GROMACS .gro file of C-alpha atoms in nm:
model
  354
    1UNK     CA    1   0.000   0.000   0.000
    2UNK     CA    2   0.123   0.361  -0.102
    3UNK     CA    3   0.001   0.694   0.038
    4UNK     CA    4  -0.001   1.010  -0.094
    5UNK     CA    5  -0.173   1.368   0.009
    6UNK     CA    6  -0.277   1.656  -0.217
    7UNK     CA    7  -0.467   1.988  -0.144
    8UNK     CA    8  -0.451   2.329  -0.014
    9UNK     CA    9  -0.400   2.367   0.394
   10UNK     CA   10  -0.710   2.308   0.601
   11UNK     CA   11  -0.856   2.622   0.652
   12UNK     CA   12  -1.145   2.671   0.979
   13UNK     CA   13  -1.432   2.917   0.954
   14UNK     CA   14  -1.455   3.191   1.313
   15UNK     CA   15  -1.745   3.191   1.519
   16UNK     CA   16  -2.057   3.377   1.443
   17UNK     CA   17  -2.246   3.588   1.635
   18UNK     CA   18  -2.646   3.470   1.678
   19UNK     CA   19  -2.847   3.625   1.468
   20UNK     CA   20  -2.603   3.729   1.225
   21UNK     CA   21  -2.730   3.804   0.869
   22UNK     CA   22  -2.534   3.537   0.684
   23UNK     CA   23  -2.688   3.317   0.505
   24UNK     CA   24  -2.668   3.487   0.150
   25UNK     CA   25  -2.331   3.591   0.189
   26UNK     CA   26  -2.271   3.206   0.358
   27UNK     CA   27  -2.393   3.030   0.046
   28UNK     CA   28  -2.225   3.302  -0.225
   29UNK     CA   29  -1.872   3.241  -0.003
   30UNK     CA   30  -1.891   2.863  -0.025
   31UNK     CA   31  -1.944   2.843  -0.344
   32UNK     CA   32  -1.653   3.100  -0.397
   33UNK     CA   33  -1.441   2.943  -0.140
   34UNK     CA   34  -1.504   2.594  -0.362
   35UNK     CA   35  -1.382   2.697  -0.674
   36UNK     CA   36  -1.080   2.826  -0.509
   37UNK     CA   37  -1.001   2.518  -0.354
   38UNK     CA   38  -1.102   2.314  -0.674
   39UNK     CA   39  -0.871   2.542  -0.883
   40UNK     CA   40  -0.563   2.475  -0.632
   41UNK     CA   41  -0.616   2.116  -0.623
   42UNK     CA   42  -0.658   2.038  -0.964
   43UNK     CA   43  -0.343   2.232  -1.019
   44UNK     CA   44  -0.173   2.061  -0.768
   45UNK     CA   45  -0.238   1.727  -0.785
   46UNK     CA   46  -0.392   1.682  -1.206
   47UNK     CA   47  -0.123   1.483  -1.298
   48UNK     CA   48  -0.012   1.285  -0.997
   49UNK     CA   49  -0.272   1.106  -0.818
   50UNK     CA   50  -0.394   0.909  -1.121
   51UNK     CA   51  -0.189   0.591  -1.205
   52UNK     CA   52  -0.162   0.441  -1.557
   53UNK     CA   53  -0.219   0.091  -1.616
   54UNK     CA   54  -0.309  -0.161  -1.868
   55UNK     CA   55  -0.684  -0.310  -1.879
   56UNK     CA   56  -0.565  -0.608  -1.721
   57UNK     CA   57  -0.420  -0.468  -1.450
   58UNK     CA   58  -0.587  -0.564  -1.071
   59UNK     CA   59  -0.432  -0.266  -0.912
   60UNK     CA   60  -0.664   0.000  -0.697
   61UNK     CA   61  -0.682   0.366  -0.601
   62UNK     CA   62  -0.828   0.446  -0.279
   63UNK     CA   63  -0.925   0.862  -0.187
   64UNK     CA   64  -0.956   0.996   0.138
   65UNK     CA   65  -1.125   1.293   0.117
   66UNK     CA   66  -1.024   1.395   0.440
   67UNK     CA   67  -0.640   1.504   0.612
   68UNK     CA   68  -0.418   1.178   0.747
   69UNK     CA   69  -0.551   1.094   1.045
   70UNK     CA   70  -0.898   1.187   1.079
   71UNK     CA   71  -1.177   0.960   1.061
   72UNK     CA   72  -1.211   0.871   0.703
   73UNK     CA   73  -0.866   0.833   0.681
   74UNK     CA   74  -0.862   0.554   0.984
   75UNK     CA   75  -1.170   0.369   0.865
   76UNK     CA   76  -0.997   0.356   0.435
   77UNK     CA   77  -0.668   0.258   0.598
   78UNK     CA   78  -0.795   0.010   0.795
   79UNK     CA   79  -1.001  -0.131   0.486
   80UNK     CA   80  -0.702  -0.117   0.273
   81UNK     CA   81  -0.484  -0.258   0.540
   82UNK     CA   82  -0.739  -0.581   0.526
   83UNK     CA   83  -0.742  -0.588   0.112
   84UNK     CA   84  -0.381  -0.594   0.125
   85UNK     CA   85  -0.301  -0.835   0.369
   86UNK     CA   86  -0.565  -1.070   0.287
   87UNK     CA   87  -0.466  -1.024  -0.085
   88UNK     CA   88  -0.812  -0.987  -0.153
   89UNK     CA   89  -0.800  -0.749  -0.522
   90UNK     CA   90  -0.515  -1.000  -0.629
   91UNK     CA   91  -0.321  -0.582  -0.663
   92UNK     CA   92  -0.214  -0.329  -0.502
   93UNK     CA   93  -0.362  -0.031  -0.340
   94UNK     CA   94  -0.275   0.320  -0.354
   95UNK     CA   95  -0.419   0.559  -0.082
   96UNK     CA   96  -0.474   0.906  -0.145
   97UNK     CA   97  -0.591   1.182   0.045
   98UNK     CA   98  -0.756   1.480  -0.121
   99UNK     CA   99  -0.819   1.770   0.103
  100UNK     CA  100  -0.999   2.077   0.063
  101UNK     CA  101  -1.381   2.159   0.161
  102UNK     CA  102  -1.495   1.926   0.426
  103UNK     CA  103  -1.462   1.641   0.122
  104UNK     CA  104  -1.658   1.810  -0.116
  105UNK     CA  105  -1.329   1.870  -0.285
  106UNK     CA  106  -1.294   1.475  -0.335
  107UNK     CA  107  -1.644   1.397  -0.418
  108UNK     CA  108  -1.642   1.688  -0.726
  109UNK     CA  109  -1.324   1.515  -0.835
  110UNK     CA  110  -1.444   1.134  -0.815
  111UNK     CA  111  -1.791   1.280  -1.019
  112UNK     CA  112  -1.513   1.407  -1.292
  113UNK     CA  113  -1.377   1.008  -1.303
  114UNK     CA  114  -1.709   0.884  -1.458
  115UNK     CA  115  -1.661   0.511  -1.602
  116UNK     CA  116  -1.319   0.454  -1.397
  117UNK     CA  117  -1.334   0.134  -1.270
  118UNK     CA  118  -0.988   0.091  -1.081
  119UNK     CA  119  -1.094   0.406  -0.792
  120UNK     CA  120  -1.255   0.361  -0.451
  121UNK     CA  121  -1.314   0.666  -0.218
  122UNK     CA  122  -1.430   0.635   0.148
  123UNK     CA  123  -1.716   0.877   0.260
  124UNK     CA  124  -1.948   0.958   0.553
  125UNK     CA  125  -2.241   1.184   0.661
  126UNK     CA  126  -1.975   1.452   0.684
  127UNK     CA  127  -1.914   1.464   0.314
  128UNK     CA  128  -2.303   1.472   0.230
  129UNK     CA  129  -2.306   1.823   0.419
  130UNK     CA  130  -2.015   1.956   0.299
  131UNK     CA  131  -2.217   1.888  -0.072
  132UNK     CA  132  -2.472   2.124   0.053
  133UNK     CA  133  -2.253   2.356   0.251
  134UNK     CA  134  -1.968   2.430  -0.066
  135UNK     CA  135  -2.264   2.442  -0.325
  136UNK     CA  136  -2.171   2.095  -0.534
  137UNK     CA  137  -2.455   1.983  -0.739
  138UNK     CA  138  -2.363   1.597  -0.698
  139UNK     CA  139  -2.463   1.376  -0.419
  140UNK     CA  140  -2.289   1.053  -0.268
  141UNK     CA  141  -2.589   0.873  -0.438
  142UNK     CA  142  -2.515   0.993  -0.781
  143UNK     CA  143  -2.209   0.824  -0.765
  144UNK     CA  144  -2.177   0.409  -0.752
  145UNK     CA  145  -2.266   0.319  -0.393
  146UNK     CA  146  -2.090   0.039  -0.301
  147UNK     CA  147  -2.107  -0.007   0.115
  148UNK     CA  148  -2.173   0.150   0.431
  149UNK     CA  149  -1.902  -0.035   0.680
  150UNK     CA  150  -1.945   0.091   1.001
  151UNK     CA  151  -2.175   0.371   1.287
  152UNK     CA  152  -1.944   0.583   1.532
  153UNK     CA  153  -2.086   0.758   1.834
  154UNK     CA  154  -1.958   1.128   1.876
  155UNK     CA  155  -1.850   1.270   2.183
  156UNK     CA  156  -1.861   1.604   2.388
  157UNK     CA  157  -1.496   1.744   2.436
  158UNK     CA  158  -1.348   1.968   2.639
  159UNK     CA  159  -0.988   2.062   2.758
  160UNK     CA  160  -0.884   1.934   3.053
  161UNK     CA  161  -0.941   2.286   3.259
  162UNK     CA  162  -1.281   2.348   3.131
  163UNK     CA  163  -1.480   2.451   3.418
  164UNK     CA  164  -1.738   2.194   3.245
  165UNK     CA  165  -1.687   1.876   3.451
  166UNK     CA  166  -2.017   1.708   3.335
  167UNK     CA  167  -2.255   1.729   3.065
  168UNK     CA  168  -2.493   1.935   3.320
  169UNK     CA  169  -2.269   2.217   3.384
  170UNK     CA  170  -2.258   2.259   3.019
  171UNK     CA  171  -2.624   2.257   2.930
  172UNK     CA  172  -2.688   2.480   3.265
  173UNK     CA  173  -2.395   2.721   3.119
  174UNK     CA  174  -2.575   2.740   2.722
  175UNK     CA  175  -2.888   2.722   2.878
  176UNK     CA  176  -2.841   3.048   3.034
  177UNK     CA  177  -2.654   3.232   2.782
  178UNK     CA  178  -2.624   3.018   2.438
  179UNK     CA  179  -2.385   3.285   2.276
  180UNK     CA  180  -2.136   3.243   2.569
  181UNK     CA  181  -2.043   2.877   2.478
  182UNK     CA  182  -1.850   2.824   2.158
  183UNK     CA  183  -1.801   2.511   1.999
  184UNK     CA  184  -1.706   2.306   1.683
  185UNK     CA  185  -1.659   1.995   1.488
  186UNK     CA  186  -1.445   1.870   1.243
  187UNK     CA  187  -1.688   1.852   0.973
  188UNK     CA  188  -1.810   2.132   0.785
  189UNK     CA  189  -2.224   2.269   0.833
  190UNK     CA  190  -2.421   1.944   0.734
  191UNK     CA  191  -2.143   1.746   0.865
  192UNK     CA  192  -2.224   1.518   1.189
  193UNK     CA  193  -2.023   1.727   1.398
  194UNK     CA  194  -2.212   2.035   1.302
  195UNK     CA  195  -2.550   1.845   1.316
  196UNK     CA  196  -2.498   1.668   1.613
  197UNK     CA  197  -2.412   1.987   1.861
  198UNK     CA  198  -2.740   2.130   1.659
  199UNK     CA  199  -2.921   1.822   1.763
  200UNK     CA  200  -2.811   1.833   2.118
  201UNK     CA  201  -2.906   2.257   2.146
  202UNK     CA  202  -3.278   2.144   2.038
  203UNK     CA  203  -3.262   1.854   2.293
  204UNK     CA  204  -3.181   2.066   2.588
  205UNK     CA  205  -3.413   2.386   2.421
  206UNK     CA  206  -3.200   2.557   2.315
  207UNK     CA  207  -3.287   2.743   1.948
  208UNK     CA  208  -3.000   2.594   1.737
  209UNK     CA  209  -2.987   2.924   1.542
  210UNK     CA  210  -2.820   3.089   1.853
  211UNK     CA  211  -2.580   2.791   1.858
  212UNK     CA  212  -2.183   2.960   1.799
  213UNK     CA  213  -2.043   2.671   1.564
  214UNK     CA  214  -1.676   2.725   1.446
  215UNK     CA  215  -1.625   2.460   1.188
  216UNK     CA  216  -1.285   2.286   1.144
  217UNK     CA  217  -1.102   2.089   0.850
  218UNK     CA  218  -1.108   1.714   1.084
  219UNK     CA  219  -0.974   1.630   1.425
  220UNK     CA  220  -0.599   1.773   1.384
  221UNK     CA  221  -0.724   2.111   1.416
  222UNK     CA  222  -1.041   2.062   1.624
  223UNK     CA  223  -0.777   1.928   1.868
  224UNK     CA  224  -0.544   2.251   1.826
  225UNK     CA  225  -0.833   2.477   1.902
  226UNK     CA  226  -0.958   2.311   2.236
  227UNK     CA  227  -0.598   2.289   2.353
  228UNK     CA  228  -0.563   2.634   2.227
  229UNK     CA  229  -0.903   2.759   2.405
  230UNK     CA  230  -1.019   2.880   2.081
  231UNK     CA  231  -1.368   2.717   2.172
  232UNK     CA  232  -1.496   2.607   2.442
  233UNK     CA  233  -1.629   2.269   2.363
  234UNK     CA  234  -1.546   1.995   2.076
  235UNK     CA  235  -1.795   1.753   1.861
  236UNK     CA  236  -1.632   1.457   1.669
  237UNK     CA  237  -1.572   1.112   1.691
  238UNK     CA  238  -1.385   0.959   1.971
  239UNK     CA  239  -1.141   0.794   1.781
  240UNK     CA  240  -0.891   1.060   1.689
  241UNK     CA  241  -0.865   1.219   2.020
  242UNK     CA  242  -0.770   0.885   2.241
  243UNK     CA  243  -0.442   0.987   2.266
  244UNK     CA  244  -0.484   1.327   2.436
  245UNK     CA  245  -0.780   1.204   2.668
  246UNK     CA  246  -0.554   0.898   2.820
  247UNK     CA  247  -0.304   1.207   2.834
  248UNK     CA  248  -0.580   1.379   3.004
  249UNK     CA  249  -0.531   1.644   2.807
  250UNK     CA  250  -0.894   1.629   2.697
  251UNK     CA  251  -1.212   1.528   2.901
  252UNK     CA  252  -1.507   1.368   2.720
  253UNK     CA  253  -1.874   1.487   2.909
  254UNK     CA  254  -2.076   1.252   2.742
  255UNK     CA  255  -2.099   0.976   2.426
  256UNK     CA  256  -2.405   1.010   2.179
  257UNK     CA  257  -2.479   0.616   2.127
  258UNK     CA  258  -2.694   0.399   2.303
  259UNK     CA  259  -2.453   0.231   2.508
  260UNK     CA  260  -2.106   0.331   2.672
  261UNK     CA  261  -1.828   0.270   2.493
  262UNK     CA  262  -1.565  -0.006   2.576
  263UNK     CA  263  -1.255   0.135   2.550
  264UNK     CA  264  -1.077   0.130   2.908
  265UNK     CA  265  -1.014   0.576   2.866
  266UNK     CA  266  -1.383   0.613   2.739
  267UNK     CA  267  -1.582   0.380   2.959
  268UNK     CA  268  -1.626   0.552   3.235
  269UNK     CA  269  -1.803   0.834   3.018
  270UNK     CA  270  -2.184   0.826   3.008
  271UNK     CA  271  -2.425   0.848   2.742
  272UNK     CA  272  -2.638   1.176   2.711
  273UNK     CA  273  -2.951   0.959   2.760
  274UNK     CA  274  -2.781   0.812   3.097
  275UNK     CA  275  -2.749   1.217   3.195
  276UNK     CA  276  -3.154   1.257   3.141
  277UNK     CA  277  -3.099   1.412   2.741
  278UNK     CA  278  -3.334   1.262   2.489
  279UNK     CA  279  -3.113   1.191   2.204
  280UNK     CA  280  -2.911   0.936   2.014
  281UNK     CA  281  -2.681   1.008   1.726
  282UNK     CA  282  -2.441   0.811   1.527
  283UNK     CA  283  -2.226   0.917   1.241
  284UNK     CA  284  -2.133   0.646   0.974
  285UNK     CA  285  -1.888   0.537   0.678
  286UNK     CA  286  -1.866   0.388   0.369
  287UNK     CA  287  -1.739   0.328   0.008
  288UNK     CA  288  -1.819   0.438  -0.342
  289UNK     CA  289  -1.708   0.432  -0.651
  290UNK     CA  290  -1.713   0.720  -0.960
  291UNK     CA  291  -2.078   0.716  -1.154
  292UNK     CA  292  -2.070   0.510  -1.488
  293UNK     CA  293  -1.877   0.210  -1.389
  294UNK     CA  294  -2.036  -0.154  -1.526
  295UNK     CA  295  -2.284  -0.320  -1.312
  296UNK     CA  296  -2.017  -0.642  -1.288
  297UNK     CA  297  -1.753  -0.399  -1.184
  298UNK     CA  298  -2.002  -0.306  -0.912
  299UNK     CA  299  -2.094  -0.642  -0.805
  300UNK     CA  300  -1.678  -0.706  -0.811
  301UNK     CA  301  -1.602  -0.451  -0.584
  302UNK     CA  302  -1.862  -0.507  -0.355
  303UNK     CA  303  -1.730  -0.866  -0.302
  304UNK     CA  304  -1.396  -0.755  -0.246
  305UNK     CA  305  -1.539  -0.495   0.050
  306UNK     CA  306  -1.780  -0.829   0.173
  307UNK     CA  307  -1.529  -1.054   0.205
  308UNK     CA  308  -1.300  -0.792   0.395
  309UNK     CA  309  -1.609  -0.734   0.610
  310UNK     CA  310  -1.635  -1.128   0.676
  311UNK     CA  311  -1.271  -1.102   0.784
  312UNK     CA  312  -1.107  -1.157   1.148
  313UNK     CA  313  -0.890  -0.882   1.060
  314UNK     CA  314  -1.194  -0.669   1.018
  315UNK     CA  315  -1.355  -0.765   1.329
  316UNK     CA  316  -1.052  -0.644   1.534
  317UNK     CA  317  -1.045  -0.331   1.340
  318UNK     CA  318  -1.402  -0.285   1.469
  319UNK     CA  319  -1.290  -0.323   1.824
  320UNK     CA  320  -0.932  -0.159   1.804
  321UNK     CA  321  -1.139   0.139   1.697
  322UNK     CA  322  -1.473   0.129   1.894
  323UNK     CA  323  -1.666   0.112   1.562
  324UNK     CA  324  -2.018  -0.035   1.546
  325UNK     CA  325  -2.032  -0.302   1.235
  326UNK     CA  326  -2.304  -0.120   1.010
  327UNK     CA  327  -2.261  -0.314   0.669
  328UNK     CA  328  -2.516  -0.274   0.406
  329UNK     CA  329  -2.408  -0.251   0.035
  330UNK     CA  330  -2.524  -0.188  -0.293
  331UNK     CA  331  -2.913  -0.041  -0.357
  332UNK     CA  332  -2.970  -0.050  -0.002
  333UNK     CA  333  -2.676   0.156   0.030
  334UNK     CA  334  -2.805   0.376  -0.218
  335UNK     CA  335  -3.133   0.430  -0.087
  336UNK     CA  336  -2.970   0.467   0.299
  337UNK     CA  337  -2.739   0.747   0.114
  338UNK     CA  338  -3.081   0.929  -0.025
  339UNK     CA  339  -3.217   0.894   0.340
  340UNK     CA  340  -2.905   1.070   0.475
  341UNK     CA  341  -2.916   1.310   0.195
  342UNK     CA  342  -3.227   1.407   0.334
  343UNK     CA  343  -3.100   1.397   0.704
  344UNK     CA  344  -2.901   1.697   0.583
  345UNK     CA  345  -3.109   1.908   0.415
  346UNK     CA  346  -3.390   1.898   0.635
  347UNK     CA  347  -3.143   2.030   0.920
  348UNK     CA  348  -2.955   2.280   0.631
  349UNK     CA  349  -3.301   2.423   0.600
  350UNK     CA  350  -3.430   2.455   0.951
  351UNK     CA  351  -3.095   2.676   1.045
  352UNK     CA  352  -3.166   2.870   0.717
  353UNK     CA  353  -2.816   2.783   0.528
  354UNK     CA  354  -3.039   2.647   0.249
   0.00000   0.00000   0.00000
């Protein structure tokens, strides 16, 4: 397996005051901010992430549409990491990751590589909002849905000296003054960790349009602004931040699944229904390929991702990582992508960024 990375830097969004008129200039902005990043990206990376090969070659591209590290990233390497060792595509892999736009970046580029049947990207709710929030016209759906492969729980971060020591002190706290707290997610709006703080504010009644959401390019710099006391509190999957919370440089005030999770630094932690909130939220991943591809390509790919799923190597990638096994492939993929496509919008619209 190779690796490469391509893009512009990460770039975060600052907070925003409640009630500020932004929603014309929010949508205009994306859209600018897009083609920017589109523009850089195709310049930087046109001629080097694509590898020639004869027809008859078994060999595989896999994007990232995230930064190393973050959640897609971890889920695609650990699917790779299976393919590989398993020898499973009879070639080799290449991982890629394309930055840029909360993965809207990646899923414009994987719409321009109709018909190729050698590319793989890994995707998640977070790259269905970033669809809506950077103004791209294609949907996961519209491209070849191959499988969902797993359900995360997201957690409620916050540096180690927050005066939040439980999930109560921070409701009481944004209860009281909702434009005092200031928090983000490494996903950008329509991303889970922009609609599951939004989802939490409406659980606890508080109007989610008062909500101060700083968005941020993944975990790496979600990380550097609770460290840095940039915000106040974080919302993203558990998985990236393990390392600073058995550091205890971070504290987690709650999980978002049903039950606790396992891990020995996250199980004392409770869930928000344990704490007396009404809500459960899970964020999920999966695999498509570009639009146009032949049905038996399909039907090949998804056997290659079924029998990696049907793997003991799989199974301890599910419990190394605290992931929930979620498989589902093909058109019942597809039509679970056109539910979360609605997921999105729905929330896009209540907040007015639609």
């Amino acid at each position: 397996m190779s690796s490469t990375t391509s893009g512009p830097p990460s770039r975060t969004s600052e907070p925003t005051e409640p009630g500020h008129p932004r929603n014309a200039g929010f949508r205009r902005g994306i859209r600018l901010t897009l083609a920017a990043t589109l523009a850089a990206t195709l310049v930087a990376v046109g001629t080097g992430c694509g590898v020639t090969r004869g027809d008859d070659s078994a060999d595989l591209d896999m994007w990232i549409p995230n930064s190393p590290g973050g959640g897609y990233d971890q889920t695609g390497r650990a699917a790779v990491g299976v393919l590989d060792r398993d020898d499973i595509t009879g070639g080799d892999i290449q991982v890629t990751n394309i930055l840029g736009a909360g993965g809207s970046v990646a899923m414009s580029r994987l719409m321009g590589e109709a018909g190729n049947e050698r590319l793989m990207m890994t995707l998640g709710l977070g790259v269905v909002g970033s669809t809506y929030s950077f103004g791209v016209d294609a949907r996961p759906h519209d491209a070849t849905p191959l499988a969902q492969l797993i359900e995360e729980q997201e957690g409620v971060l916050v540096p180690a000296d927050s005066p939040f020591r439980t999930i109560d002190d921070l409701v009481a706290a944004w209860q009281k003054d909702p434009g005092s707290v200031v928090v983000g997610g490494g996903s950008s709006p329509g991303g889970p960790d922009h609609l599951f703080p939004m989802q939490l504010a409406k659980a606890v009644s508080i109007d989610p349009k008062d909500v101060r959401f700083v968005s941020y390019d993944g975990g790496g710099p979600l990380t550097s602004a609770l460290l840095g006391h940039k915000i106040q509190v974080g919302f993203s999957g558990l998985a990236e931040f393990e390392g600073q919370i058995a550091a205890g440089e971070l504290r987690v005030l709650a999980v978002s699944g049903e039950e606790r999770l396992t891990e020995e630094v996250l199980a004392d932690v409770p869930t928000l229904t344990e704490s007396g909130i009404d809500l459960v939220f899970t964020n999920w991943r999966g695999v498509v390929a570009p639009p146009g591809i032949s049905e038996e390509r399909r039907d090949e790919l998804i056997a290659y991702l079924t029998r990696m799923h049907d793997s003991p190597e799989w199974e301890q990638a599910l419990a190394d990582n605290g992931w929930t096994d979620a498989f589902v492939t093909g058109d019942d993929f597809e039509q679970f992508l056109r539910e979360q496509d609605e997921r999105v919008s729905t929330t896009l619209k209540e907040l007015n960024l639609l």
